[in-house]
XYZ file of C-alpha atoms in Angstrom:
131
model
C 142.508 109.540 89.402
C 140.078 111.650 91.080
C 141.465 114.299 93.556
C 141.706 112.815 97.005
C 141.920 116.351 98.265
C 138.359 116.540 97.143
C 135.535 115.466 99.473
C 134.091 113.715 96.609
C 136.837 111.608 95.374
C 135.365 108.590 96.459
C 132.214 108.742 94.415
C 134.440 109.993 91.562
C 136.557 106.980 91.929
C 133.625 104.564 91.809
C 132.195 106.649 88.729
C 135.476 105.952 87.072
C 135.648 102.288 87.883
C 132.196 101.812 86.454
C 133.170 103.520 83.076
C 136.590 101.849 82.884
C 137.002 98.952 80.354
C 136.624 95.442 81.686
C 140.059 94.338 83.307
C 141.068 92.481 86.370
C 143.606 94.986 87.544
C 143.280 98.660 87.700
C 146.207 101.053 87.699
C 145.874 104.460 89.445
C 148.332 107.245 88.474
C 148.954 110.336 90.412
C 147.710 113.677 88.777
C 151.049 115.352 89.472
C 153.132 112.521 87.816
C 153.607 112.446 83.947
C 152.006 109.485 82.267
C 154.390 106.947 81.256
C 153.987 103.233 80.276
C 157.865 102.656 80.656
C 158.146 99.966 83.137
C 154.465 99.319 83.453
C 155.026 95.636 82.634
C 157.568 95.496 85.400
C 155.316 96.905 88.029
C 152.447 94.530 86.889
C 154.600 91.913 87.176
C 155.916 92.873 90.594
C 152.483 93.312 91.781
C 151.465 90.011 90.602
C 149.419 88.316 93.318
C 149.128 91.473 95.463
C 145.661 92.747 96.222
C 147.191 96.291 96.189
C 150.655 97.375 95.369
C 152.596 100.757 94.965
C 156.255 101.366 94.350
C 158.075 102.264 97.302
C 161.721 102.842 98.327
C 163.668 103.498 101.784
C 163.762 107.234 102.688
C 166.980 109.012 102.652
C 166.107 112.129 104.753
C 165.729 112.298 108.520
C 162.311 112.691 109.915
C 161.411 114.057 113.434
C 158.436 113.364 115.521
C 157.028 116.648 116.619
C 154.451 117.389 119.554
C 153.086 120.702 120.659
C 155.649 122.322 118.322
C 158.747 120.631 119.923
C 160.911 117.637 118.299
C 160.560 114.829 120.523
C 162.524 112.240 118.555
C 163.979 110.992 115.515
C 161.898 108.571 113.787
C 163.931 105.424 112.634
C 164.197 105.487 108.916
C 163.970 101.688 108.721
C 160.263 102.218 109.492
C 159.461 104.478 106.606
C 159.154 104.309 102.951
C 158.455 106.812 100.284
C 155.482 105.820 98.157
C 155.454 106.519 94.422
C 152.819 105.982 91.564
C 151.081 104.255 90.079
C 149.165 102.222 92.298
C 147.879 98.811 91.240
C 144.581 97.131 92.485
C 142.815 93.863 92.004
C 139.508 95.398 90.509
C 137.066 93.551 92.555
C 139.152 94.311 95.583
C 139.352 98.017 94.787
C 135.330 98.163 93.852
C 134.545 96.310 97.165
C 136.801 98.675 99.279
C 135.219 101.659 97.608
C 131.625 100.582 97.940
C 131.988 99.546 101.681
C 133.631 103.056 102.643
C 130.906 104.735 100.588
C 128.251 102.866 102.360
C 129.853 103.511 105.751
C 130.115 107.243 104.860
C 133.721 106.897 105.839
C 136.020 109.923 105.520
C 138.898 108.777 103.496
C 141.519 111.184 102.071
C 143.960 109.147 100.379
C 144.611 105.556 98.616
C 146.912 104.800 101.665
C 143.856 105.677 104.061
C 141.423 103.611 101.911
C 143.712 100.544 101.994
C 143.897 101.071 105.934
C 140.157 101.463 106.208
C 139.224 98.441 103.992
C 141.871 96.336 105.662
C 143.839 95.796 102.372
C 147.565 94.656 102.702
C 149.670 97.113 100.610
C 152.662 95.528 98.982
C 155.605 97.727 98.289
C 157.546 96.812 95.084
C 160.682 98.184 93.869
C 160.597 101.905 93.086
C 162.699 101.524 89.906
C 159.666 99.510 88.358
C 158.426 102.920 87.037
C 161.043 105.330 86.019
């Protein structure tokens, strides 16, 4: 996957999509995670029917909201999830989202932000789908 920390990652993603073999779904892996096909079938099955999906699990740690360097509250764990990799997108939806964000010259630093800006509902699938 193109590096989202790089300002040119959306054009790089668009280029990668243009060069990718024909497929109805696109799987995007994080660069910092080892490539593995174990569990990919289970992930694709769990993501069936979703426009965008990612493995997720409930967080175990405690998170604090901080303002001006001061802890103001503990964030309820029930409202948080840890996201994994890889992500699965319906190809046409991802291409349309990238094209729209590029046309709007939107600033987008991550896949989660791409989903938010493009109005894509992101389905969380069970984390163990990819070991």
